[in-house]
PDB file of C-alpha atoms in Angstrom:
ATOM      1  CA  MET A   1      -7.397 -11.446   8.300  1.00 67.00           C
ATOM      2  CA  SER A   2      -5.611  -8.127   8.834  1.00 78.00           C
ATOM      3  CA  PHE A   3      -2.644  -6.860   6.844  1.00 82.00           C
ATOM      4  CA  GLN A   4      -0.500  -7.639   9.883  1.00 81.00           C
ATOM      5  CA  ASP A   5      -1.691 -11.245   9.658  1.00 82.00           C
ATOM      6  CA  LEU A   6      -0.783 -11.288   5.959  1.00 84.00           C
ATOM      7  CA  LEU A   7       2.724 -10.089   6.761  1.00 83.00           C
ATOM      8  CA  ASP A   8       3.063 -13.001   9.175  1.00 83.00           C
ATOM      9  CA  THR A   9       2.149 -15.601   6.543  1.00 81.00           C
ATOM     10  CA  PRO A  10       4.648 -17.354   4.226  1.00 76.00           C
ATOM     11  CA  ALA A  11       5.824 -15.284   1.252  1.00 73.00           C
ATOM     12  CA  PRO A  12       5.182 -14.065  -1.323  1.00 89.00           C
ATOM     13  CA  ILE A  13       2.239 -11.742  -0.725  1.00 95.00           C
ATOM     14  CA  LEU A  14       0.762 -10.278  -3.917  1.00 96.00           C
ATOM     15  CA  GLY A  15      -1.347  -7.148  -4.126  1.00 97.00           C
ATOM     16  CA  THR A  16      -2.156  -4.448  -6.635  1.00 98.00           C
ATOM     17  CA  TRP A  17      -3.543  -0.883  -6.809  1.00 98.00           C
ATOM     18  CA  SER A  18      -7.176   0.136  -7.275  1.00 98.00           C
ATOM     19  CA  GLN A  19      -7.332   3.391  -9.241  1.00 98.00           C
ATOM     20  CA  ILE A  20     -10.600   2.604 -11.026  1.00 98.00           C
ATOM     21  CA  ALA A  21     -13.659   3.627  -9.012  1.00 97.00           C
ATOM     22  CA  SER A  22     -15.494   0.335  -9.534  1.00 97.00           C
ATOM     23  CA  ALA A  23     -16.528  -2.309  -7.035  1.00 98.00           C
ATOM     24  CA  GLU A  24     -16.775  -4.782  -9.927  1.00 98.00           C
ATOM     25  CA  VAL A  25     -13.090  -4.300 -10.703  1.00 98.00           C
ATOM     26  CA  VAL A  26     -12.348  -4.986  -7.037  1.00 98.00           C
ATOM     27  CA  ASP A  27     -14.442  -8.178  -7.387  1.00 98.00           C
ATOM     28  CA  ILE A  28     -12.189  -9.236 -10.263  1.00 97.00           C
ATOM     29  CA  ILE A  29      -9.025  -8.430  -8.319  1.00 98.00           C
ATOM     30  CA  GLY A  30     -10.254 -10.548  -5.426  1.00 97.00           C
ATOM     31  CA  ALA A  31     -11.300 -13.424  -7.683  1.00 97.00           C
ATOM     32  CA  SER A  32      -7.882 -13.339  -9.380  1.00 96.00           C
ATOM     33  CA  GLY A  33      -6.043 -14.371  -6.235  1.00 95.00           C
ATOM     34  CA  PHE A  34      -4.567 -11.117  -4.983  1.00 97.00           C
ATOM     35  CA  ALA A  35      -4.254 -10.828  -1.204  1.00 96.00           C
ATOM     36  CA  PHE A  36      -4.650  -7.054  -0.932  1.00 97.00           C
ATOM     37  CA  THR A  37      -5.281  -3.943  -2.977  1.00 98.00           C
ATOM     38  CA  ILE A  38      -4.322  -0.325  -2.363  1.00 98.00           C
ATOM     39  CA  ILE A  39      -7.353   1.920  -2.903  1.00 98.00           C
ATOM     40  CA  ASP A  40      -5.706   5.028  -4.290  1.00 98.00           C
ATOM     41  CA  THR A  41      -7.410   8.263  -3.247  1.00 98.00           C
ATOM     42  CA  GLU A  42      -4.297  10.267  -4.169  1.00 96.00           C
ATOM     43  CA  HIS A  43      -4.140   9.489  -7.893  1.00 95.00           C
ATOM     44  CA  GLY A  44      -7.520   7.824  -8.315  1.00 95.00           C
ATOM     45  CA  VAL A  45     -10.191  10.363  -9.289  1.00 95.00           C
ATOM     46  CA  PHE A  46     -12.402   9.689  -6.270  1.00 97.00           C
ATOM     47  CA  GLY A  47     -12.603  10.457  -2.567  1.00 96.00           C
ATOM     48  CA  LEU A  48     -13.256   8.657   0.683  1.00 95.00           C
ATOM     49  CA  GLU A  49     -16.977   8.183   0.001  1.00 96.00           C
ATOM     50  CA  THR A  50     -16.151   6.033  -3.030  1.00 97.00           C
ATOM     51  CA  ALA A  51     -13.207   4.447  -1.242  1.00 98.00           C
ATOM     52  CA  ALA A  52     -15.595   3.253   1.491  1.00 97.00           C
ATOM     53  CA  ASP A  53     -17.623   1.358  -1.123  1.00 97.00           C
ATOM     54  CA  LEU A  54     -14.439  -0.178  -2.540  1.00 98.00           C
ATOM     55  CA  VAL A  55     -13.510  -1.255   0.999  1.00 98.00           C
ATOM     56  CA  ARG A  56     -16.889  -3.027   1.199  1.00 97.00           C
ATOM     57  CA  ALA A  57     -16.106  -4.804  -2.070  1.00 98.00           C
ATOM     58  CA  CYS A  58     -12.756  -5.887  -0.629  1.00 97.00           C
ATOM     59  CA  ASN A  59     -14.509  -7.261   2.458  1.00 96.00           C
ATOM     60  CA  ALA A  60     -16.904  -9.228   0.248  1.00 97.00           C
ATOM     61  CA  ASN A  61     -13.990 -10.787  -1.611  1.00 96.00           C
ATOM     62  CA  ARG A  62     -11.710 -11.533   1.363  1.00 94.00           C
ATOM     63  CA  LEU A  63      -9.291  -8.968  -0.053  1.00 96.00           C
ATOM     64  CA  GLU A  64      -7.370  -6.854   2.454  1.00 96.00           C
ATOM     65  CA  PRO A  65      -8.135  -3.156   1.822  1.00 97.00           C
ATOM     66  CA  ILE A  66      -5.389  -0.560   2.157  1.00 98.00           C
ATOM     67  CA  VAL A  67      -6.386   3.059   1.529  1.00 98.00           C
ATOM     68  CA  ARG A  68      -3.789   5.453   0.170  1.00 98.00           C
ATOM     69  CA  VAL A  69      -4.686   8.867   1.556  1.00 98.00           C
ATOM     70  CA  PRO A  70      -3.785  11.966  -0.504  1.00 97.00           C
ATOM     71  CA  THR A  71      -1.553  13.496   2.167  1.00 97.00           C
ATOM     72  CA  ASN A  72      -0.311  13.020   5.727  1.00 98.00           C
ATOM     73  CA  GLU A  73      -3.269  14.604   7.508  1.00 97.00           C
ATOM     74  CA  SER A  74      -4.541  13.081  10.744  1.00 97.00           C
ATOM     75  CA  TRP A  75      -8.217  13.540   9.839  1.00 97.00           C
ATOM     76  CA  MET A  76      -7.740  11.736   6.506  1.00 97.00           C
ATOM     77  CA  ILE A  77      -6.056   8.797   8.206  1.00 98.00           C
ATOM     78  CA  MET A  78      -8.805   8.668  10.851  1.00 97.00           C
ATOM     79  CA  LYS A  79     -11.624   8.743   8.295  1.00 97.00           C
ATOM     80  CA  ALA A  80     -10.028   6.036   6.140  1.00 98.00           C
ATOM     81  CA  LEU A  81      -9.706   3.753   9.162  1.00 97.00           C
ATOM     82  CA  ASP A  82     -13.214   4.601  10.378  1.00 97.00           C
ATOM     83  CA  ALA A  83     -14.516   3.609   6.922  1.00 96.00           C
ATOM     84  CA  GLY A  84     -13.090   0.124   7.413  1.00 95.00           C
ATOM     85  CA  ALA A  85      -9.632   0.273   5.842  1.00 95.00           C
ATOM     86  CA  GLY A  86      -7.420  -2.220   7.569  1.00 86.00           C
ATOM     87  CA  THR A  87      -4.317  -0.158   6.899  1.00 96.00           C
ATOM     88  CA  VAL A  88      -3.525   3.290   5.519  1.00 98.00           C
ATOM     89  CA  LEU A  89      -0.731   4.087   3.084  1.00 98.00           C
ATOM     90  CA  VAL A  90       0.633   7.581   3.721  1.00 98.00           C
ATOM     91  CA  PRO A  91       2.527   9.245   0.842  1.00 98.00           C
ATOM     92  CA  LYS A  92       5.701  11.335   0.774  1.00 97.00           C
ATOM     93  CA  ILE A  93       7.101  10.365   4.149  1.00 98.00           C
ATOM     94  CA  GLU A  94      10.384  12.257   4.325  1.00 98.00           C
ATOM     95  CA  SER A  95      11.254  12.305   8.024  1.00 98.00           C
ATOM     96  CA  ALA A  96      10.884  10.362  11.232  1.00 98.00           C
ATOM     97  CA  GLU A  97       8.642  13.146  12.520  1.00 98.00           C
ATOM     98  CA  ALA A  98       6.237  12.659   9.606  1.00 98.00           C
ATOM     99  CA  ALA A  99       6.206   8.890  10.153  1.00 98.00           C
ATOM    100  CA  LYS A 100       5.519   9.325  13.881  1.00 98.00           C
ATOM    101  CA  ALA A 101       2.670  11.742  13.174  1.00 98.00           C
ATOM    102  CA  ALA A 102       1.057   9.260  10.782  1.00 98.00           C
ATOM    103  CA  VAL A 103       1.346   6.405  13.283  1.00 98.00           C
ATOM    104  CA  ALA A 104      -0.151   8.545  16.055  1.00 97.00           C
ATOM    105  CA  ALA A 105      -3.104   9.457  13.821  1.00 97.00           C
ATOM    106  CA  ALA A 106      -3.878   5.754  13.405  1.00 97.00           C
ATOM    107  CA  ARG A 107      -3.880   4.847  17.105  1.00 96.00           C
ATOM    108  CA  TYR A 108      -6.363   5.550  19.850  1.00 96.00           C
ATOM    109  CA  GLU A 109      -5.338   7.093  23.158  1.00 94.00           C
ATOM    110  CA  PRO A 110      -3.209   6.537  25.122  1.00 93.00           C
ATOM    111  CA  HIS A 111      -1.000   5.269  22.282  1.00 93.00           C
ATOM    112  CA  GLY A 112      -1.917   7.918  19.695  1.00 95.00           C
ATOM    113  CA  ARG A 113      -4.385  10.659  18.849  1.00 95.00           C
ATOM    114  CA  ARG A 114      -6.948   9.024  16.548  1.00 96.00           C
ATOM    115  CA  GLY A 115     -10.360  10.556  17.122  1.00 95.00           C
ATOM    116  CA  ALA A 116     -12.659   8.145  18.952  1.00 96.00           C
ATOM    117  CA  CYS A 117     -16.245   7.479  17.912  1.00 95.00           C
ATOM    118  CA  PRO A 118     -18.266   4.337  18.681  1.00 94.00           C
ATOM    119  CA  CYS A 119     -20.516   4.726  15.627  1.00 96.00           C
ATOM    120  CA  VAL A 120     -18.133   3.963  12.753  1.00 95.00           C
ATOM    121  CA  ARG A 121     -18.055   1.243  10.124  1.00 95.00           C
ATOM    122  CA  SER A 122     -14.784  -0.179  11.436  1.00 94.00           C
ATOM    123  CA  GLY A 123     -16.673  -0.963  14.646  1.00 92.00           C
ATOM    124  CA  GLU A 124     -19.761  -2.323  12.843  1.00 91.00           C
ATOM    125  CA  GLN A 125     -21.450   1.096  13.328  1.00 94.00           C
ATOM    126  CA  PHE A 126     -21.830   0.720  17.085  1.00 94.00           C
ATOM    127  CA  VAL A 127     -19.046  -0.433  19.379  1.00 93.00           C
ATOM    128  CA  ARG A 128     -20.474  -2.164  22.449  1.00 92.00           C
ATOM    129  CA  ASN A 129     -17.129  -3.031  24.044  1.00 95.00           C
ATOM    130  CA  TRP A 130     -14.893  -0.043  23.416  1.00 95.00           C
ATOM    131  CA  PRO A 131     -11.779  -1.209  25.350  1.00 95.00           C
ATOM    132  CA  ALA A 132     -11.630  -4.492  23.420  1.00 95.00           C
ATOM    133  CA  TYR A 133     -12.328  -2.770  20.095  1.00 95.00           C
ATOM    134  CA  ALA A 134      -9.692  -0.077  20.640  1.00 95.00           C
ATOM    135  CA  GLN A 135      -7.086  -2.634  21.665  1.00 93.00           C
ATOM    136  CA  GLU A 136      -7.719  -4.769  18.575  1.00 92.00           C
ATOM    137  CA  ALA A 137      -7.824  -1.704  16.298  1.00 93.00           C
ATOM    138  CA  ASN A 138      -4.461  -0.519  17.624  1.00 92.00           C
ATOM    139  CA  ARG A 139      -3.036  -3.987  16.999  1.00 89.00           C
ATOM    140  CA  SER A 140      -4.408  -4.767  13.561  1.00 86.00           C
ATOM    141  CA  SER A 141      -4.800  -1.340  11.934  1.00 87.00           C
ATOM    142  CA  GLY A 142      -1.917   0.940  11.167  1.00 90.00           C
ATOM    143  CA  VAL A 143       0.260   2.841   8.745  1.00 97.00           C
ATOM    144  CA  ILE A 144       2.475   1.936   5.827  1.00 98.00           C
ATOM    145  CA  ALA A 145       4.972   4.689   5.001  1.00 98.00           C
ATOM    146  CA  LEU A 146       5.401   5.499   1.317  1.00 98.00           C
ATOM    147  CA  VAL A 147       8.961   6.693   0.655  1.00 98.00           C
ATOM    148  CA  GLU A 148       9.330   8.203  -2.797  1.00 97.00           C
ATOM    149  CA  SER A 149      11.754  11.135  -2.701  1.00 97.00           C
ATOM    150  CA  PRO A 150      15.483  11.809  -2.229  1.00 97.00           C
ATOM    151  CA  ALA A 151      14.683  13.431   1.125  1.00 98.00           C
ATOM    152  CA  GLY A 152      12.950  10.221   2.182  1.00 98.00           C
ATOM    153  CA  VAL A 153      15.940   8.156   1.053  1.00 98.00           C
ATOM    154  CA  GLU A 154      18.291  10.338   3.094  1.00 98.00           C
ATOM    155  CA  ALA A 155      16.126  10.116   6.196  1.00 98.00           C
ATOM    156  CA  PHE A 156      15.212   6.475   5.743  1.00 98.00           C
ATOM    157  CA  PRO A 157      17.259   4.991   8.630  1.00 98.00           C
ATOM    158  CA  GLU A 158      15.326   7.244  11.046  1.00 98.00           C
ATOM    159  CA  ILE A 159      12.008   6.563   9.277  1.00 98.00           C
ATOM    160  CA  ALA A 160      12.576   2.795   9.475  1.00 98.00           C
ATOM    161  CA  ALA A 161      13.203   3.047  13.218  1.00 97.00           C
ATOM    162  CA  THR A 162       9.762   4.593  13.832  1.00 97.00           C
ATOM    163  CA  ASP A 163       7.845   2.529  16.356  1.00 95.00           C
ATOM    164  CA  GLY A 164       4.469   1.325  15.113  1.00 94.00           C
ATOM    165  CA  LEU A 165       4.940   1.337  11.342  1.00 96.00           C
ATOM    166  CA  LYS A 166       3.421  -1.784   9.780  1.00 95.00           C
ATOM    167  CA  ALA A 167       5.645  -1.679   6.715  1.00 97.00           C
ATOM    168  CA  VAL A 168       7.271   0.606   4.191  1.00 98.00           C
ATOM    169  CA  LEU A 169       6.432   0.833   0.508  1.00 98.00           C
ATOM    170  CA  PHE A 170       8.826   2.395  -1.975  1.00 98.00           C
ATOM    171  CA  GLY A 171       7.781   4.579  -4.913  1.00 96.00           C
ATOM    172  CA  PRO A 172      10.304   3.819  -7.687  1.00 96.00           C
ATOM    173  CA  PHE A 173       8.575   5.921 -10.359  1.00 95.00           C
ATOM    174  CA  ASP A 174       8.187   9.037  -8.194  1.00 96.00           C
ATOM    175  CA  LEU A 175      11.727   8.585  -6.927  1.00 97.00           C
ATOM    176  CA  SER A 176      13.110   8.366 -10.459  1.00 97.00           C
ATOM    177  CA  VAL A 177      11.333  11.586 -11.441  1.00 97.00           C
ATOM    178  CA  ALA A 178      12.544  13.383  -8.301  1.00 96.00           C
ATOM    179  CA  MET A 179      16.099  12.192  -8.975  1.00 96.00           C
ATOM    180  CA  GLY A 180      15.965  13.643 -12.493  1.00 97.00           C
ATOM    181  CA  LYS A 181      15.765  10.239 -14.219  1.00 95.00           C
ATOM    182  CA  GLU A 182      12.479  11.087 -15.977  1.00 93.00           C
ATOM    183  CA  GLY A 183      10.511   8.022 -14.914  1.00 91.00           C
ATOM    184  CA  ASP A 184      13.291   5.499 -15.533  1.00 92.00           C
ATOM    185  CA  PHE A 185      12.723   3.511 -12.351  1.00 93.00           C
ATOM    186  CA  ARG A 186      15.265   0.909 -13.505  1.00 91.00           C
ATOM    187  CA  HIS A 187      18.070   3.495 -13.642  1.00 95.00           C
ATOM    188  CA  PRO A 188      21.090   2.209 -11.683  1.00 96.00           C
ATOM    189  CA  GLU A 189      20.999   5.157  -9.272  1.00 97.00           C
ATOM    190  CA  VAL A 190      17.329   4.588  -8.504  1.00 97.00           C
ATOM    191  CA  VAL A 191      17.841   0.853  -8.023  1.00 96.00           C
ATOM    192  CA  ALA A 192      20.840   1.530  -5.773  1.00 97.00           C
ATOM    193  CA  ALA A 193      18.701   3.793  -3.564  1.00 98.00           C
ATOM    194  CA  LEU A 194      15.968   1.140  -3.356  1.00 98.00           C
ATOM    195  CA  GLU A 195      18.471  -1.564  -2.509  1.00 98.00           C
ATOM    196  CA  ALA A 196      20.070   0.578   0.204  1.00 98.00           C
ATOM    197  CA  MET A 197      16.686   1.268   1.805  1.00 98.00           C
ATOM    198  CA  THR A 198      15.731  -2.401   1.569  1.00 98.00           C
ATOM    199  CA  ALA A 199      18.877  -3.354   3.466  1.00 98.00           C
ATOM    200  CA  GLN A 200      18.196  -0.676   6.087  1.00 98.00           C
ATOM    201  CA  ALA A 201      14.599  -1.900   6.492  1.00 98.00           C
ATOM    202  CA  ARG A 202      15.825  -5.452   6.960  1.00 96.00           C
ATOM    203  CA  THR A 203      18.175  -4.250   9.708  1.00 97.00           C
ATOM    204  CA  ALA A 204      15.227  -2.485  11.380  1.00 97.00           C
ATOM    205  CA  ASP A 205      13.034  -5.606  10.988  1.00 96.00           C
ATOM    206  CA  LEU A 206      10.537  -3.529   8.984  1.00 96.00           C
ATOM    207  CA  PRO A 207       8.643  -5.327   6.180  1.00 96.00           C
ATOM    208  CA  VAL A 208       9.086  -3.902   2.669  1.00 97.00           C
ATOM    209  CA  ILE A 209       6.420  -3.791  -0.036  1.00 97.00           C
ATOM    210  CA  MET A 210       7.977  -3.441  -3.481  1.00 97.00           C
ATOM    211  CA  PRO A 211       6.061  -2.328  -6.574  1.00 97.00           C
ATOM    212  CA  VAL A 212       6.547  -4.469  -9.680  1.00 96.00           C
ATOM    213  CA  PHE A 213       5.239  -2.513 -12.631  1.00 90.00           C
ATOM    214  CA  SER A 214       6.057  -4.725 -15.595  1.00 86.00           C
ATOM    215  CA  PRO A 215       2.953  -6.290 -17.195  1.00 81.00           C
ATOM    216  CA  ASP A 216       5.238  -8.902 -18.772  1.00 86.00           C
ATOM    217  CA  MET A 217       4.893 -11.960 -16.536  1.00 89.00           C
ATOM    218  CA  ASP A 218       8.428 -13.249 -17.033  1.00 93.00           C
ATOM    219  CA  GLN A 219       9.939  -9.825 -16.340  1.00 92.00           C
ATOM    220  CA  ALA A 220       7.745  -9.417 -13.272  1.00 93.00           C
ATOM    221  CA  ARG A 221       8.789 -12.832 -11.990  1.00 95.00           C
ATOM    222  CA  ARG A 222      12.480 -11.953 -12.449  1.00 95.00           C
ATOM    223  CA  GLU A 223      12.028  -8.662 -10.603  1.00 95.00           C
ATOM    224  CA  MET A 224      10.224 -10.418  -7.769  1.00 95.00           C
ATOM    225  CA  ARG A 225      12.960 -13.033  -7.433  1.00 96.00           C
ATOM    226  CA  ASP A 226      15.662 -10.355  -7.365  1.00 96.00           C
ATOM    227  CA  TRP A 227      13.882  -8.539  -4.522  1.00 96.00           C
ATOM    228  CA  GLN A 228      13.047 -11.768  -2.696  1.00 96.00           C
ATOM    229  CA  ALA A 229      16.770 -12.505  -2.611  1.00 96.00           C
ATOM    230  CA  GLN A 230      17.106  -9.221  -0.695  1.00 96.00           C
ATOM    231  CA  GLY A 231      14.446 -10.166   1.845  1.00 94.00           C
ATOM    232  CA  VAL A 232      11.343  -8.604   0.275  1.00 95.00           C
ATOM    233  CA  SER A 233       8.223 -10.744   0.626  1.00 93.00           C
ATOM    234  CA  ALA A 234       5.321  -8.435  -0.328  1.00 96.00           C
ATOM    235  CA  PHE A 235       4.683  -6.957  -3.760  1.00 97.00           C
ATOM    236  CA  THR A 236       2.220  -4.786  -5.624  1.00 97.00           C
ATOM    237  CA  ILE A 237       1.817  -6.079  -9.164  1.00 96.00           C
ATOM    238  CA  GLY A 238       0.946  -3.403 -11.715  1.00 94.00           C
ATOM    239  CA  THR A 239      -2.279  -1.493 -11.093  1.00 96.00           C
ATOM    240  CA  ASP A 240      -5.814  -2.231 -12.206  1.00 97.00           C
ATOM    241  CA  LYS A 241      -5.394   0.353 -15.001  1.00 96.00           C
ATOM    242  CA  LEU A 242      -1.991  -0.954 -16.059  1.00 94.00           C
ATOM    243  CA  LEU A 243      -3.118  -4.584 -16.223  1.00 94.00           C
ATOM    244  CA  LEU A 244      -6.312  -3.727 -18.100  1.00 95.00           C
ATOM    245  CA  ALA A 245      -4.563  -1.389 -20.555  1.00 94.00           C
ATOM    246  CA  ASP A 246      -1.817  -3.908 -21.270  1.00 93.00           C
ATOM    247  CA  TYR A 247      -4.228  -6.788 -21.844  1.00 92.00           C
ATOM    248  CA  CYS A 248      -6.521  -4.737 -24.084  1.00 94.00           C
ATOM    249  CA  SER A 249      -3.670  -3.394 -26.207  1.00 94.00           C
ATOM    250  CA  ARG A 250      -2.093  -6.847 -26.640  1.00 91.00           C
ATOM    251  CA  TYR A 251      -5.460  -8.415 -27.466  1.00 91.00           C
ATOM    252  CA  THR A 252      -6.404  -5.856 -30.115  1.00 95.00           C
ATOM    253  CA  GLY A 253      -2.863  -5.823 -31.470  1.00 91.00           C
ATOM    254  CA  HIS A 254      -3.000  -9.584 -31.944  1.00 89.00           C
ATOM    255  CA  LEU A 255      -6.374  -9.435 -33.715  1.00 92.00           C
ATOM    256  CA  LYS A 256      -5.195  -6.716 -36.106  1.00 90.00           C
ATOM    257  CA  ARG A 257      -2.238  -8.723 -37.400  1.00 84.00           C
TER     258      ARG A 257
END
């Protein structure tokens, strides 16, 4: 099942972030019922070689792999897709031109400019029927735009209109820092910007993925319901580090009472 197929299924869709370079942690994420994970090569301390192994772990656990590349470079997007990522998350999209460039890097000719090679993992190391493979890759693979800056908020109507984007993911924490709110992603001005972009995405018929950071289950459920009421159906819940750190600290804190 591709990420596009997930988007077409009934809501909600739950994913998380993989920032720990461990296939065993990916095993746990898959066994816990998540539908996808974002393998983070921007903030995770690892590169595409490690990400490729984490993609394999996702495949073994029927977990849809999304690779977050460090920057909007065509060769990074190509290599992530060649390694077997179903979808690539591209950070700091701040213009329609940047979104179009990312989409083009993820598509084969004549629809884009992704480098073509028959001997890649995404094609099971040797593509015997290139036309069929390329057509399916252009359909199922693609780009999610990460919007996380005031410039991205300002340009969002044009970004959302970009043909070929699979979805958009918002970066509330980065946005709050860039807006001078010092990481307060629940600040009214930050929330207002997120809500405005969500409405614009809905108008453009572009799926939204919304991060829910709170490790508190009741708070997370409330946040999800608030965004679901605004048409959001896909969520990233915490990160592997956040969930592990929260559980460990609560567990030890309870035992030390």
